Amino acid sequence: MTALERLQAELGTHVSVDPHRLAAVRADKSGWVAPGMPLAVVYAASVAEVQATLRIATEFRVPVITRGAGTGLAGGACGSDGAIVLSTSRMNRILEIRPEDELAVVEPGVLNGDLNLALSAHGLWFAPDPASRAISTVGGNIATNAGGLLCTKYGVTREAVLALTVVLADGSLLETGHRTVKGVTGYDLTALLTGSEGTLGVIVRATVRARAITLGETVTIGATFPDVAQAAAASALVTAARLRPAVMELIDPVALALIVAHLGPDLSPGVPAGGAFLLVQTDGPASPSEADQAVAVLRAAGGEVRVSTDAESADRLLAVRRAAHPALAAHGDVLIEDVCVPRSRLAEMFERIAAISTRTGLLIPTVAHAGDGNLHPNFLIPFDPSRVSAEPVVPEQVWLAAGELFRAALELGGTLTGEHGVGVLKRRWLAEELGDPGLALQRRIKAVFDPLGILNPGTMFGS
């Protein structure tokens, strides 16, 4: 009996070999497409089905790629040749909400937005806020330690994860973490598994921290600057003033022009098509006072400032930032990158990006979570009408420029990835940040959890 026959015998209709479904799971939102064709897609609906899948994979030595909604941006959940793609999309139940403990227990396929909708009835919310929150899953957020627009004040996903239930490579079940506010027993395996990109185990249940919905007025500030270096310097001054806005987003002139043209004036009122745009939003009881201080800082730094306190105009301004990827994708294939530098070096990083763009002739529109120094340089690759394959192709000159950009971030004291993860797209540069001893230790940790190397092989470390 083959691995596929065994899967079909034990899991029945939860196993698909439909060519269209197999083709669909080869790619994620990064545009990268895995070579070859997966063996099958397993749509697990229970912990027992995940365990059965991994036991069969271990017996037959078949790779397993765990996949949530497929919204990743590093190629880390793409079904490679001969692999079992284990989809957790049908494990989408909210199992428990405990308002008195400010926590929720969820399956991995629960959408971020759906969890927040359920929590809102209890006066609570789930702070992780990736731009894909309406379509991304909590399990995927945890697997990549996802960030988003609110990290500067509320932290990344790791800060919101209390406990995990994980199926290991051999099908056994591991429980980590706790439901308590405090807990320091043993090694923090929950933190280790958060951001492990499916290389150590399959998350099948998560206990996450909920927060009380923030009370008080929300104030949104839009500030335009002549150039992005000046805008970046202004954002650093906001931080230096000991202000902690909930949102502080920066859009460079190239990206802003494309976004405004894409949305049109009706959907981006008050946002100029020229210059760099800094979006700041304060919340909580001290919001009006913090906003006044931020406005003073931004004006002193040379910004042209507009303030809004009504929810509708605030949503329109945030929609401008969230429209970045669709606006760029309308002009070609997009390699969405992700680096992070100390906030005080943000302006320098923008200057390095501009220099790379000028020298290579590549268009690199960039947006940033300015509040935490996380930049998203986007390599825009024009559509090639002569290309035979429908699959996007990243030219080698783009990868060379990307490598230069990654090294610039490291030179400025930064990191290769702030929130998207390593996946397959950044693994070639991993040793440059971790160093040989660090990389060797991480490989050994991987081997403890996955001695046969069947969990997401090729992600993070390569083969």
Short mmCIF file of C-alpha atoms in Angstrom, two decimals:
data_model
loop_
_atom_site.label_atom_id
_atom_site.label_comp_id
_atom_site.label_asym_id
_atom_site.label_seq_id
_atom_site.Cartn_x
_atom_site.Cartn_y
_atom_site.Cartn_z
CA MET A 1 0.00 0.00 0.00
CA THR A 2 1.32 3.46 -0.91
CA ALA A 3 1.21 6.57 1.26
CA LEU A 4 -1.63 7.97 -0.86
CA GLU A 5 -3.65 4.75 -0.62
CA ARG A 6 -3.16 4.73 3.14
CA LEU A 7 -4.30 8.36 3.44
CA GLN A 8 -7.39 7.64 1.37
CA ALA A 9 -8.18 4.51 3.36
CA GLU A 10 -7.98 6.28 6.73
CA LEU A 11 -9.22 9.78 5.86
CA GLY A 12 -11.55 9.16 2.91
CA THR A 13 -13.01 12.29 1.32
CA HIS A 14 -10.77 14.54 3.41
CA VAL A 15 -8.01 13.64 0.94
CA SER A 16 -8.00 15.36 -2.45
CA VAL A 17 -5.91 14.69 -5.54
CA ASP A 18 -7.90 17.05 -7.73
CA PRO A 19 -5.35 18.67 -10.10
CA HIS A 20 -6.79 22.16 -9.62
CA ARG A 21 -6.56 21.91 -5.84
CA LEU A 22 -3.05 20.52 -6.04
CA ALA A 23 -2.00 23.39 -8.30
CA ALA A 24 -3.61 25.99 -6.03
CA VAL A 25 -1.61 24.97 -2.95
CA ARG A 26 1.73 25.31 -4.74
CA ALA A 27 1.71 29.10 -4.24
CA ASP A 28 1.08 31.70 -1.58
CA LYS A 29 0.68 35.50 -1.69
CA SER A 30 4.41 36.00 -2.20
CA GLY A 31 4.01 34.92 -5.82
CA TRP A 32 6.47 32.05 -5.36
CA VAL A 33 5.33 28.73 -6.82
CA ALA A 34 6.83 25.47 -5.58
CA PRO A 35 8.27 23.18 -8.25
CA GLY A 36 6.54 19.92 -9.12
CA MET A 37 3.15 18.76 -7.87
CA PRO A 38 2.12 17.72 -4.34
CA LEU A 39 1.03 14.15 -3.68
CA ALA A 40 -2.29 15.16 -2.10
CA VAL A 41 -4.09 17.77 -0.02
CA VAL A 42 -5.49 16.59 3.32
CA TYR A 43 -8.29 18.79 4.65
CA ALA A 44 -8.10 17.82 8.30
CA ALA A 45 -11.14 18.63 10.42
CA SER A 46 -9.92 17.25 13.75
CA VAL A 47 -6.82 16.70 15.83
CA ALA A 48 -7.13 12.95 15.23
CA GLU A 49 -6.98 13.48 11.45
CA VAL A 50 -3.84 15.60 11.79
CA GLN A 51 -2.28 12.86 13.91
CA ALA A 52 -3.22 10.19 11.38
CA THR A 53 -1.72 12.22 8.55
CA LEU A 54 1.59 12.66 10.35
CA ARG A 55 1.78 9.02 11.42
CA ILE A 56 1.34 7.97 7.78
CA ALA A 57 3.84 10.57 6.60
CA THR A 58 6.39 9.29 9.13
CA GLU A 59 5.81 5.65 8.14
CA PHE A 60 6.29 6.38 4.43
CA ARG A 61 8.88 9.18 4.87
CA VAL A 62 6.72 11.67 2.95
CA PRO A 63 7.19 15.44 3.47
CA VAL A 64 4.30 17.38 5.04
CA ILE A 65 3.64 21.05 4.29
CA THR A 66 1.18 22.59 6.76
CA ARG A 67 -1.01 25.28 5.22
CA GLY A 68 -3.57 27.71 6.61
CA ALA A 69 -5.18 30.30 4.34
CA GLY A 70 -2.20 30.56 1.98
CA THR A 71 -1.72 34.28 2.69
CA GLY A 72 1.96 33.95 3.62
CA LEU A 73 4.57 36.12 1.96
CA ALA A 74 7.72 33.99 2.19
CA GLY A 75 6.82 30.81 0.29
CA GLY A 76 6.77 28.78 3.51
CA ALA A 77 3.47 26.94 3.02
CA CYS A 78 3.66 26.00 -0.66
CA GLY A 79 3.10 22.38 -1.63
CA SER A 80 6.29 20.98 -3.15
CA ASP A 81 6.74 17.95 -5.38
CA GLY A 82 5.51 14.71 -3.80
CA ALA A 83 4.55 16.32 -0.48
CA ILE A 84 1.36 15.99 1.53
CA VAL A 85 -0.19 19.43 1.98
CA LEU A 86 -1.96 19.41 5.34
CA SER A 87 -4.65 22.09 5.29
CA THR A 88 -6.04 23.27 8.63
CA SER A 89 -8.68 25.51 7.01
CA ARG A 90 -11.54 23.24 8.18
CA MET A 91 -10.36 23.36 11.79
CA ASN A 92 -12.09 26.68 12.26
CA ARG A 93 -13.94 26.51 15.56
CA ILE A 94 -13.67 28.96 18.43
CA LEU A 95 -13.69 26.42 21.27
CA GLU A 96 -13.88 28.72 24.26
CA ILE A 97 -13.98 32.37 25.27
CA ARG A 98 -13.26 33.19 28.91
CA PRO A 99 -13.98 36.90 29.48
CA GLU A 100 -13.00 36.70 33.16
CA ASP A 101 -9.56 35.36 32.21
CA GLU A 102 -9.28 37.45 29.04
CA LEU A 103 -8.44 34.49 26.83
CA ALA A 104 -9.84 32.39 24.01
CA VAL A 105 -9.13 28.84 22.83
CA VAL A 106 -9.28 28.39 19.07
CA GLU A 107 -8.51 25.93 16.32
CA PRO A 108 -5.83 27.00 13.83
CA GLY A 109 -8.20 27.66 10.91
CA VAL A 110 -10.14 30.43 12.69
CA LEU A 111 -9.84 33.68 10.74
CA ASN A 112 -8.29 36.57 12.62
CA GLY A 113 -11.27 38.79 11.80
CA ASP A 114 -13.81 36.16 12.90
CA LEU A 115 -12.10 35.80 16.27
CA ASN A 116 -12.26 39.54 16.82
CA LEU A 117 -15.93 39.59 15.89
CA ALA A 118 -16.68 36.91 18.48
CA LEU A 119 -14.55 38.60 21.14
CA SER A 120 -16.18 41.98 20.58
CA ALA A 121 -19.43 40.68 22.09
CA HIS A 122 -17.50 40.35 25.37
CA GLY A 123 -15.78 43.72 25.17
CA LEU A 124 -12.51 42.07 24.10
CA TRP A 125 -10.24 41.93 21.06
CA PHE A 126 -7.25 39.99 19.67
CA ALA A 127 -4.43 42.47 19.13
CA PRO A 128 -2.40 40.91 16.25
CA ASP A 129 -3.45 42.89 13.19
CA PRO A 130 -1.82 41.75 9.93
CA ALA A 131 -3.02 43.56 6.83
CA SER A 132 -4.60 40.25 5.77
CA ARG A 133 -6.63 39.94 8.99
CA ALA A 134 -9.90 39.38 7.09
CA ILE A 135 -8.52 36.30 5.33
CA SER A 136 -5.54 35.07 7.38
CA THR A 137 -5.86 32.39 10.07
CA VAL A 138 -4.81 32.50 13.69
CA GLY A 139 -2.76 29.35 13.14
CA GLY A 140 -0.89 30.98 10.30
CA ASN A 141 -0.37 34.13 12.36
CA ILE A 142 1.20 32.00 15.10
CA ALA A 143 3.29 29.88 12.73
CA THR A 144 4.93 33.01 11.30
CA ASN A 145 4.74 35.17 14.45
CA ALA A 146 2.88 37.68 12.28
CA GLY A 147 3.00 41.41 12.90
CA GLY A 148 0.91 44.18 11.40
CA LEU A 149 -0.11 47.77 11.88
CA LEU A 150 -0.55 47.71 15.68
CA CYS A 151 2.72 46.11 16.78
CA THR A 152 4.32 49.36 17.87
CA LYS A 153 1.92 49.53 20.84
CA TYR A 154 0.42 46.05 21.22
CA GLY A 155 3.25 43.73 20.16
CA VAL A 156 3.55 40.88 17.66
CA THR A 157 1.63 37.60 17.76
CA ARG A 158 4.02 35.96 20.25
CA GLU A 159 2.86 38.37 22.96
CA ALA A 160 -0.71 37.14 22.48
CA VAL A 161 -0.07 33.36 22.64
CA LEU A 162 -0.45 31.67 26.03
CA ALA A 163 -0.52 27.96 25.16
CA LEU A 164 -0.43 25.59 22.20
CA THR A 165 -1.46 22.06 21.37
CA VAL A 166 0.87 20.71 18.70
CA VAL A 167 1.04 17.44 16.77
CA LEU A 168 4.65 16.35 16.36
CA ALA A 169 6.14 14.62 13.33
CA ASP A 170 5.41 11.12 14.65
CA GLY A 171 1.75 11.95 15.36
CA SER A 172 2.15 12.39 19.11
CA LEU A 173 0.51 15.31 20.91
CA LEU A 174 2.42 18.04 22.76
CA GLU A 175 0.84 20.55 25.14
CA THR A 176 2.80 23.72 25.90
CA GLY A 177 2.22 26.90 27.89
CA HIS A 178 -0.51 27.77 30.36
CA ARG A 179 -3.77 29.66 30.85
CA THR A 180 -2.38 31.81 33.65
CA VAL A 181 -1.05 35.35 33.46
CA LYS A 182 2.29 34.11 34.80
CA GLY A 183 4.11 30.84 34.18
CA VAL A 184 7.85 30.09 34.05
CA THR A 185 7.97 26.30 34.38
CA GLY A 186 10.66 24.79 32.17
CA TYR A 187 11.71 26.02 28.75
CA ASP A 188 9.28 28.28 26.92
CA LEU A 189 8.31 25.89 24.14
CA THR A 190 5.28 28.02 23.26
CA ALA A 191 7.56 30.89 22.29
CA LEU A 192 9.84 28.51 20.37
CA LEU A 193 6.95 27.07 18.36
CA THR A 194 5.55 30.54 17.64
CA GLY A 195 7.26 31.62 14.43
CA SER A 196 8.63 28.14 13.66
CA GLU A 197 6.88 28.12 10.25
CA GLY A 198 5.62 24.54 10.43
CA THR A 199 9.12 23.09 10.80
CA LEU A 200 8.72 21.76 14.36
CA GLY A 201 5.10 20.60 14.54
CA VAL A 202 1.53 21.29 13.49
CA ILE A 203 -0.46 23.69 15.67
CA VAL A 204 -3.94 22.25 16.23
CA ARG A 205 -5.17 24.41 19.12
CA ALA A 206 -4.13 27.74 20.59
CA THR A 207 -4.94 29.58 23.79
CA VAL A 208 -4.58 33.26 23.03
CA ARG A 209 -4.64 36.39 25.13
CA ALA A 210 -7.54 38.78 24.60
CA ARG A 211 -7.47 42.44 25.58
CA ALA A 212 -10.19 44.73 26.81
CA ILE A 213 -11.43 46.89 23.94
CA THR A 214 -9.59 50.19 24.17
CA LEU A 215 -11.82 52.97 25.46
CA GLY A 216 -11.56 56.63 24.59
CA GLU A 217 -11.36 58.66 21.42
CA THR A 218 -9.28 57.53 18.46
CA VAL A 219 -7.43 60.33 16.69
CA THR A 220 -5.94 59.86 13.23
CA ILE A 221 -3.20 62.11 11.87
CA GLY A 222 -2.05 62.31 8.27
CA ALA A 223 1.22 64.14 7.65
CA THR A 224 2.83 64.84 4.28
CA PHE A 225 6.57 65.45 3.92
CA PRO A 226 8.64 66.49 0.89
CA ASP A 227 10.66 63.26 0.98
CA VAL A 228 10.72 59.93 2.76
CA ALA A 229 13.92 60.58 4.73
CA GLN A 230 12.29 63.60 6.37
CA ALA A 231 9.15 61.59 7.11
CA ALA A 232 11.20 58.75 8.61
CA ALA A 233 13.14 61.17 10.78
CA ALA A 234 9.83 62.66 11.96
CA SER A 235 8.54 59.22 12.96
CA ALA A 236 11.69 58.66 15.03
CA LEU A 237 11.06 62.00 16.76
CA VAL A 238 7.55 60.85 17.72
CA THR A 239 9.09 57.79 19.40
CA ALA A 240 11.80 59.92 21.02
CA ALA A 241 9.06 62.11 22.49
CA ARG A 242 7.95 58.97 24.43
CA LEU A 243 4.68 58.79 22.55
CA ARG A 244 3.25 55.35 21.73
CA PRO A 245 0.67 55.66 18.97
CA ALA A 246 -1.30 52.53 18.12
CA VAL A 247 -0.45 52.98 14.44
CA MET A 248 2.43 54.77 12.73
CA GLU A 249 2.71 53.92 9.03
CA LEU A 250 4.96 55.45 6.41
CA ILE A 251 4.45 55.37 2.64
CA ASP A 252 7.25 56.55 0.36
CA PRO A 253 6.54 58.83 -2.65
CA VAL A 254 6.75 56.03 -5.23
CA ALA A 255 4.28 53.79 -3.39
CA LEU A 256 1.98 56.70 -2.51
CA ALA A 257 1.61 57.81 -6.13
CA LEU A 258 0.69 54.28 -7.20
CA ILE A 259 -1.81 53.85 -4.33
CA VAL A 260 -3.57 57.19 -4.94
CA ALA A 261 -3.78 56.46 -8.68
CA HIS A 262 -5.23 53.02 -7.91
CA LEU A 263 -7.84 54.21 -5.41
CA GLY A 264 -8.78 57.45 -7.12
CA PRO A 265 -9.53 60.75 -5.37
CA ASP A 266 -12.87 59.59 -3.95
CA LEU A 267 -11.25 56.79 -1.93
CA SER A 268 -8.15 58.74 -0.89
CA PRO A 269 -9.48 62.21 -0.04
CA GLY A 270 -6.92 64.58 1.44
CA VAL A 271 -4.01 62.31 0.55
CA PRO A 272 -1.68 64.01 -1.94
CA ALA A 273 -0.15 61.96 -4.74
CA GLY A 274 3.24 63.61 -4.17
CA GLY A 275 5.66 63.44 -1.25
CA ALA A 276 5.85 60.89 1.54
CA PHE A 277 2.88 60.18 3.78
CA LEU A 278 3.03 59.40 7.51
CA LEU A 279 -0.12 58.03 9.13
CA VAL A 280 -0.35 58.18 12.93
CA GLN A 281 -3.24 56.98 15.08
CA THR A 282 -3.57 57.34 18.84
CA ASP A 283 -6.06 55.50 21.03
CA GLY A 284 -7.05 55.14 24.65
CA PRO A 285 -8.06 57.69 27.31
CA ALA A 286 -4.95 59.82 26.69
CA SER A 287 -5.44 59.79 22.92
CA PRO A 288 -6.34 63.49 22.39
CA SER A 289 -3.37 64.67 24.44
CA GLU A 290 -0.97 62.27 22.70
CA ALA A 291 -2.31 63.33 19.31
CA ASP A 292 -1.73 67.02 20.14
CA GLN A 293 1.85 66.24 21.10
CA ALA A 294 2.38 64.16 17.95
CA VAL A 295 0.98 66.94 15.76
CA ALA A 296 3.40 69.42 17.33
CA VAL A 297 6.34 67.07 16.70
CA LEU A 298 5.33 66.44 13.08
CA ARG A 299 4.80 70.10 12.26
CA ALA A 300 8.11 71.03 13.83
CA ALA A 301 9.72 68.37 11.63
CA GLY A 302 8.30 70.01 8.50
CA GLY A 303 5.14 68.01 7.97
CA GLU A 304 1.88 69.29 6.56
CA VAL A 305 -0.60 67.83 9.05
CA ARG A 306 -4.26 66.90 8.92
CA VAL A 307 -6.16 65.61 11.99
CA SER A 308 -9.35 63.55 12.07
CA THR A 309 -11.45 62.22 14.94
CA ASP A 310 -14.35 60.61 13.08
CA ALA A 311 -14.24 56.89 12.36
CA GLU A 312 -15.19 57.15 8.69
CA SER A 313 -12.32 59.40 7.66
CA ALA A 314 -9.92 57.39 9.83
CA ASP A 315 -10.97 54.20 8.05
CA ARG A 316 -10.38 55.86 4.68
CA LEU A 317 -6.85 56.84 5.69
CA LEU A 318 -6.09 53.34 6.97
CA ALA A 319 -7.53 51.92 3.75
CA VAL A 320 -4.89 53.88 1.84
CA ARG A 321 -2.18 51.97 3.69
CA ARG A 322 -3.96 48.61 3.32
CA ALA A 323 -4.33 49.21 -0.43
CA ALA A 324 -0.57 49.16 -0.96
CA HIS A 325 -0.30 45.61 -2.29
CA PRO A 326 -3.32 45.64 -4.64
CA ALA A 327 -2.17 49.00 -6.01
CA LEU A 328 1.30 47.66 -6.78
CA ALA A 329 -0.01 44.34 -8.11
CA ALA A 330 -2.04 46.24 -10.70
CA HIS A 331 1.25 47.27 -12.33
CA GLY A 332 3.10 43.96 -12.39
CA ASP A 333 4.34 41.05 -10.33
CA VAL A 334 5.43 42.13 -6.87
CA LEU A 335 8.14 40.66 -4.67
CA ILE A 336 7.06 41.90 -1.23
CA GLU A 337 10.04 42.10 1.07
CA ASP A 338 10.31 42.56 4.79
CA VAL A 339 13.24 43.90 6.81
CA CYS A 340 13.43 45.60 10.18
CA VAL A 341 15.94 48.11 11.54
CA PRO A 342 16.24 50.07 14.78
CA ARG A 343 13.76 52.95 14.61
CA SER A 344 16.57 55.48 14.81
CA ARG A 345 18.06 54.02 11.58
CA LEU A 346 14.83 54.07 9.56
CA ALA A 347 15.77 57.14 7.52
CA GLU A 348 19.14 55.58 6.67
CA MET A 349 17.46 52.41 5.48
CA PHE A 350 15.19 54.38 3.18
CA GLU A 351 18.29 56.11 1.79
CA ARG A 352 19.95 52.73 1.16
CA ILE A 353 16.83 51.50 -0.65
CA ALA A 354 16.77 54.62 -2.82
CA ALA A 355 20.45 54.15 -3.68
CA ILE A 356 19.87 50.51 -4.69
CA SER A 357 16.89 51.55 -6.82
CA THR A 358 18.89 54.29 -8.56
CA ARG A 359 21.90 52.08 -9.23
CA THR A 360 19.92 49.07 -10.52
CA GLY A 361 17.11 50.91 -12.27
CA LEU A 362 14.58 48.79 -10.36
CA LEU A 363 11.40 50.34 -8.99
CA ILE A 364 11.23 49.66 -5.22
CA PRO A 365 8.11 51.35 -3.75
CA THR A 366 8.31 50.98 0.02
CA VAL A 367 5.88 51.13 2.92
CA ALA A 368 6.84 50.78 6.57
CA HIS A 369 5.48 50.18 10.02
CA ALA A 370 7.45 53.20 11.13
CA GLY A 371 6.57 52.73 14.78
CA ASP A 372 8.68 49.58 15.00
CA GLY A 373 11.18 50.06 12.16
CA ASN A 374 9.69 47.36 9.94
CA LEU A 375 9.97 48.17 6.21
CA HIS A 376 8.33 46.47 3.25
CA PRO A 377 10.35 47.25 0.12
CA ASN A 378 8.43 46.00 -2.90
CA PHE A 379 10.24 45.01 -6.06
CA LEU A 380 7.85 45.80 -8.90
CA ILE A 381 8.40 43.53 -11.89
CA PRO A 382 6.50 44.72 -14.98
CA PHE A 383 4.29 42.19 -16.74
CA ASP A 384 6.12 40.45 -19.59
CA PRO A 385 3.66 39.80 -22.46
CA SER A 386 6.10 37.33 -24.02
CA ARG A 387 6.21 35.10 -20.94
CA VAL A 388 4.76 31.67 -21.69
CA SER A 389 4.17 30.49 -18.11
CA ALA A 390 1.47 32.12 -16.01
CA GLU A 391 3.66 31.68 -12.96
CA PRO A 392 5.54 34.84 -11.88
CA VAL A 393 9.29 34.81 -12.35
CA VAL A 394 11.67 36.91 -10.24
CA PRO A 395 14.67 37.90 -12.39
CA GLU A 396 18.11 37.26 -10.94
CA GLN A 397 18.88 41.01 -10.95
CA VAL A 398 15.99 41.48 -8.52
CA TRP A 399 17.36 38.82 -6.18
CA LEU A 400 20.80 40.42 -6.33
CA ALA A 401 19.29 43.79 -5.41
CA ALA A 402 17.23 42.14 -2.66
CA GLY A 403 20.38 40.55 -1.23
CA GLU A 404 22.04 43.95 -1.16
CA LEU A 405 18.98 45.36 0.61
CA PHE A 406 19.01 42.57 3.23
CA ARG A 407 22.70 43.14 3.94
CA ALA A 408 22.06 46.86 4.32
CA ALA A 409 19.47 46.10 6.99
CA LEU A 410 21.94 43.86 8.84
CA GLU A 411 24.65 46.52 8.64
CA LEU A 412 22.28 48.99 10.28
CA GLY A 413 21.71 46.61 13.20
CA GLY A 414 18.50 45.15 11.79
CA THR A 415 17.10 41.78 10.78
CA LEU A 416 16.17 39.94 7.58
CA THR A 417 12.50 39.66 8.49
CA GLY A 418 10.30 41.51 10.95
CA GLU A 419 7.06 39.60 10.41
CA HIS A 420 6.80 37.56 7.18
CA GLY A 421 9.22 34.83 8.21
CA VAL A 422 12.12 33.18 6.39
CA GLY A 423 10.15 30.64 4.36
CA VAL A 424 12.02 29.54 1.27
CA LEU A 425 12.62 33.00 -0.12
CA LYS A 426 15.14 34.17 2.50
CA ARG A 427 16.83 30.97 3.55
CA ARG A 428 19.95 31.69 1.47
CA TRP A 429 20.70 34.73 3.67
CA LEU A 430 19.86 33.14 7.04
CA ALA A 431 23.46 32.30 8.00
CA GLU A 432 24.50 35.91 7.45
CA GLU A 433 22.29 36.98 10.35
CA LEU A 434 22.47 33.94 12.65
CA GLY A 435 26.13 33.10 12.12
CA ASP A 436 27.40 29.55 11.75
CA PRO A 437 27.08 28.56 15.45
CA GLY A 438 23.55 29.95 15.66
CA LEU A 439 22.46 28.24 12.46
CA ALA A 440 23.97 24.90 13.53
CA LEU A 441 22.18 25.08 16.90
CA GLN A 442 18.85 25.83 15.24
CA ARG A 443 19.31 22.88 12.89
CA ARG A 444 19.89 20.63 15.91
CA ILE A 445 16.71 21.93 17.56
CA LYS A 446 14.83 21.13 14.35
CA ALA A 447 16.24 17.57 14.40
CA VAL A 448 15.00 17.00 17.98
CA PHE A 449 11.42 17.81 16.97
CA ASP A 450 11.61 16.29 13.48
CA PRO A 451 14.36 13.64 13.28
CA LEU A 452 13.33 12.48 9.79
CA GLY A 453 13.16 16.02 8.42
CA ILE A 454 9.64 15.60 7.00
CA LEU A 455 8.07 18.80 8.39
CA ASN A 456 8.17 21.59 5.84
CA PRO A 457 11.55 20.58 4.42
CA GLY A 458 13.18 23.41 2.53
CA THR A 459 11.56 26.08 4.70
CA MET A 460 13.97 28.19 6.73
CA PHE A 461 17.05 25.96 6.52
CA GLY A 462 16.90 24.46 3.05
CA SER A 463 17.42 20.78 2.44
#
